[in-house]
GROMACS .gro file of C-alpha atoms in nm:
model
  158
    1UNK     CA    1  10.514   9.719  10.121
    2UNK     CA    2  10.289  10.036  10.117
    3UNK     CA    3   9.999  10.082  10.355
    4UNK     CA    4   9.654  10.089  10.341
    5UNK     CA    5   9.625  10.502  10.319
    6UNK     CA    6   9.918  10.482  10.050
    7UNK     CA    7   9.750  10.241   9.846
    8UNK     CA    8   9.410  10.462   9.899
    9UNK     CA    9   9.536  10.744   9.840
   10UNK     CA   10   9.724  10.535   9.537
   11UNK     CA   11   9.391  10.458   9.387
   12UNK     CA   12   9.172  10.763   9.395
   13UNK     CA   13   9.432  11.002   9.272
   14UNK     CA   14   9.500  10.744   8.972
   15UNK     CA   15   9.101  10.778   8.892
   16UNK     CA   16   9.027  11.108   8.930
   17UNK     CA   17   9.360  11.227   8.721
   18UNK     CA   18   9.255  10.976   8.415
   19UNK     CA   19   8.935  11.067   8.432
   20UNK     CA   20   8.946  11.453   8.415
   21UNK     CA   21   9.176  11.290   8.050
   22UNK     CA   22   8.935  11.024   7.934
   23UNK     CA   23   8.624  11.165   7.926
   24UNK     CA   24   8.688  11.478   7.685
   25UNK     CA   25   8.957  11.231   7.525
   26UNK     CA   26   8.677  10.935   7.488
   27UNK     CA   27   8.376  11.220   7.421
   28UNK     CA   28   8.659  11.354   7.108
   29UNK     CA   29   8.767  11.018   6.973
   30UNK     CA   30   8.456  10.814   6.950
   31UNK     CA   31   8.189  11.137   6.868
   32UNK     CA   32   7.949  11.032   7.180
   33UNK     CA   33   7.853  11.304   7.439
   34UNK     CA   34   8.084  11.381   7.697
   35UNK     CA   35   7.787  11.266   7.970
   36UNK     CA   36   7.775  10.923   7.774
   37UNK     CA   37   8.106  10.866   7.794
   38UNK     CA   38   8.134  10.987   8.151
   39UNK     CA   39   7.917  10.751   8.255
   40UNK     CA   40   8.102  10.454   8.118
   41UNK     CA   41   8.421  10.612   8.220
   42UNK     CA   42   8.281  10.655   8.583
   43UNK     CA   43   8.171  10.313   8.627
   44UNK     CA   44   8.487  10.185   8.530
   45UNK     CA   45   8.661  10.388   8.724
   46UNK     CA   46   8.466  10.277   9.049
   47UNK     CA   47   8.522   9.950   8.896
   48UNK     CA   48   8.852   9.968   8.856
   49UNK     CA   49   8.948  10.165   9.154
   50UNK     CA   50   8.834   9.838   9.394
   51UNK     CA   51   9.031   9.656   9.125
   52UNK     CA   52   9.338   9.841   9.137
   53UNK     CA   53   9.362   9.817   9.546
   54UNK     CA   54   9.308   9.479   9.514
   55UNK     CA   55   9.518   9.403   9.236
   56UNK     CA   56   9.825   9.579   9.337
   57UNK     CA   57   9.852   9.420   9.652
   58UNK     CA   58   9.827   9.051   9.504
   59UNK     CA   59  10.076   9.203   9.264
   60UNK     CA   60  10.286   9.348   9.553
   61UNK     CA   61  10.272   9.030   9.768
   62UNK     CA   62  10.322   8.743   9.504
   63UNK     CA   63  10.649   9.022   9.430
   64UNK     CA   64  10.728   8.979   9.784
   65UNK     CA   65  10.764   8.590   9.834
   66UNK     CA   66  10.934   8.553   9.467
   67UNK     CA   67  11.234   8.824   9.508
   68UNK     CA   68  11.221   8.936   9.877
   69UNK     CA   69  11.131   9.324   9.786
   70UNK     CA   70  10.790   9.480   9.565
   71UNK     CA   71  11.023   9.704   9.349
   72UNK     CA   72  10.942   9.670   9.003
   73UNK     CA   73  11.196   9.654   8.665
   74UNK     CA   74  11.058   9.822   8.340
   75UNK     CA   75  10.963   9.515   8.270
   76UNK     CA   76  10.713   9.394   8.528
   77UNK     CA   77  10.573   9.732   8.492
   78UNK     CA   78  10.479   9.602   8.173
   79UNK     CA   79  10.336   9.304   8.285
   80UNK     CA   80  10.164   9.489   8.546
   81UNK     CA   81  10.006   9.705   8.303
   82UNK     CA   82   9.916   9.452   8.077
   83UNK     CA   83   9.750   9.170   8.348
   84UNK     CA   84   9.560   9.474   8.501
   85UNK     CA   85   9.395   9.614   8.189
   86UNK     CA   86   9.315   9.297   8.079
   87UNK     CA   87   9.120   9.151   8.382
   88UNK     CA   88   8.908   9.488   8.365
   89UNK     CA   89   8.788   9.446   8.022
   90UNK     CA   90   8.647   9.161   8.092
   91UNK     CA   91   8.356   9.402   8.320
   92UNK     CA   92   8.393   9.696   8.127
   93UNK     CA   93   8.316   9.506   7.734
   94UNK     CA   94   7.951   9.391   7.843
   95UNK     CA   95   7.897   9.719   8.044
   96UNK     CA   96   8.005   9.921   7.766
   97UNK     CA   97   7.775   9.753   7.448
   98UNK     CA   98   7.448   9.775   7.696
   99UNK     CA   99   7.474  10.108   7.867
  100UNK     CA  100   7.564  10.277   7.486
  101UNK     CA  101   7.365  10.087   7.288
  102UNK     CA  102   7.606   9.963   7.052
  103UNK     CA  103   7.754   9.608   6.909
  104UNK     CA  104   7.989   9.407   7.118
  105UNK     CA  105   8.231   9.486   6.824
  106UNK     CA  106   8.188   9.847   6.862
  107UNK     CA  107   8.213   9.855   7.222
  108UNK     CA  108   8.536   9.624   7.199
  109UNK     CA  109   8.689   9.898   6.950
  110UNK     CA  110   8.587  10.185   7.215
  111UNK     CA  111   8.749   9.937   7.507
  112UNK     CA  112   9.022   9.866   7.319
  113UNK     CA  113   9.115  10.249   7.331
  114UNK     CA  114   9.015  10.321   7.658
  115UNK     CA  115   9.247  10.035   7.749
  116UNK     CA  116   9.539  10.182   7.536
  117UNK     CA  117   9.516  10.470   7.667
  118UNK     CA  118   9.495  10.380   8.079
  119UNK     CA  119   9.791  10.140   7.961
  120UNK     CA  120  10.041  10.412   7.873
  121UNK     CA  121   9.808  10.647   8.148
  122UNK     CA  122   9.869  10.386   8.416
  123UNK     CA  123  10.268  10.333   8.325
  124UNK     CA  124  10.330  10.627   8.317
  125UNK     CA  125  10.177  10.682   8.651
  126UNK     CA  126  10.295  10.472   8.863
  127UNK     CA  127  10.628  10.556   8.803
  128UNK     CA  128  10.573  10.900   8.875
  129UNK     CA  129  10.379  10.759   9.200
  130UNK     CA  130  10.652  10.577   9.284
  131UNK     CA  131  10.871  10.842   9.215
  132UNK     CA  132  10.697  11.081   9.414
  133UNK     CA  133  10.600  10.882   9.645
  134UNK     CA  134  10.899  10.562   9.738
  135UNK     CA  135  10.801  10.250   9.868
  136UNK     CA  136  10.960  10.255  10.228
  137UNK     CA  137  11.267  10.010  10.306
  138UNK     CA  138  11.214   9.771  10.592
  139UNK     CA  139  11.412   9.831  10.895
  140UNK     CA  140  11.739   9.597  10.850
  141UNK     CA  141  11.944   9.406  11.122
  142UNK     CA  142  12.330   9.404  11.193
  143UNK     CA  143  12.273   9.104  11.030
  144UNK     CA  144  12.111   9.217  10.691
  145UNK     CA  145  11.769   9.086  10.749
  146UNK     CA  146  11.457   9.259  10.779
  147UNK     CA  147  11.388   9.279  11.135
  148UNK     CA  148  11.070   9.231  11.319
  149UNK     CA  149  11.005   8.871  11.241
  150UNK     CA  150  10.583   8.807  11.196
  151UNK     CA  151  10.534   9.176  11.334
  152UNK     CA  152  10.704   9.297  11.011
  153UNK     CA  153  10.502   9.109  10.810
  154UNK     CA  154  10.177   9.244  10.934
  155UNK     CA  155  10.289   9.570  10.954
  156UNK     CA  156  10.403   9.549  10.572
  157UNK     CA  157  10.031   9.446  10.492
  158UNK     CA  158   9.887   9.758  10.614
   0.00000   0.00000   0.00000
């Protein structure tokens, strides 16, 4: 399991990197000002950066009791992806039609990219994060088992 700093650090540099590529992206695509857009993009972002913490460590831990390790296949990255985008939009949509002005339809369309694009954004970095960065290995016994007992487990929750 990662600790608390990793998973800080985890989240802020995953916000500030997609937003320095949203906002001219999202100020491009949809024809809005860049200020506009970053303002919805910022308030998502603090949105989704409490999210993200959050998220990934209910993620990490339900991974945890079902297969003994966090590590993730291509596939649960997927899933990841997908179950994290979507419990955003449902802040982001309402946020989004008020603060620009514009029809729930609209806004959908401009969340729908947004989403699209932190979907491939966020796959692609968390690989690289874990890449760069690799989930550390409990300590193992003679016996094969994680040692440590209920100590472990706290520590692993840090």
């Amino acid at each position: 399991m990662r600790t608390t700093r990793d998973r800080i650090r985890h989240a802020l540099m995953f916000e500030v990197i997609g937003l320095l590529l949203a906002i001219p992206l999202g100020a491009v695509l949809f024809d809005k000002p860049a200020h506009d857009i970053g303002v919805v993009a910022i308030f998502t972002s603090l949105v989704a950066t409490g999210w993200t913490y959050v998220y990934n460590l209910i993620f990490d831990r339900v991974l945890l009791r079902r297969q003994g390790h966090a590590q993730k296949t291509l596939a649960l990255r997927v899933v990841h992806s997908v179950l994290f985008e979507g419990g955003l939009l449902m802040v982001s949509l309402p946020f989004i039609a008020i603060y620009l002005n514009i029809g729930l339809i609209e806004a959908l369309i401009m969340d729908a990219a947004f989403v699209v694009f932190y979907l491939v954004y966020s796959f692609a970095y968390n690989w690289a994060y874990d890449a760069i960065f690799p989930m550390p290995t409990p300590p193992v016994s003679s016996r094969g088992t994680e040692t440590g007992g209920a100590q472990a487990s706290s520590s692993a929750s840090q």
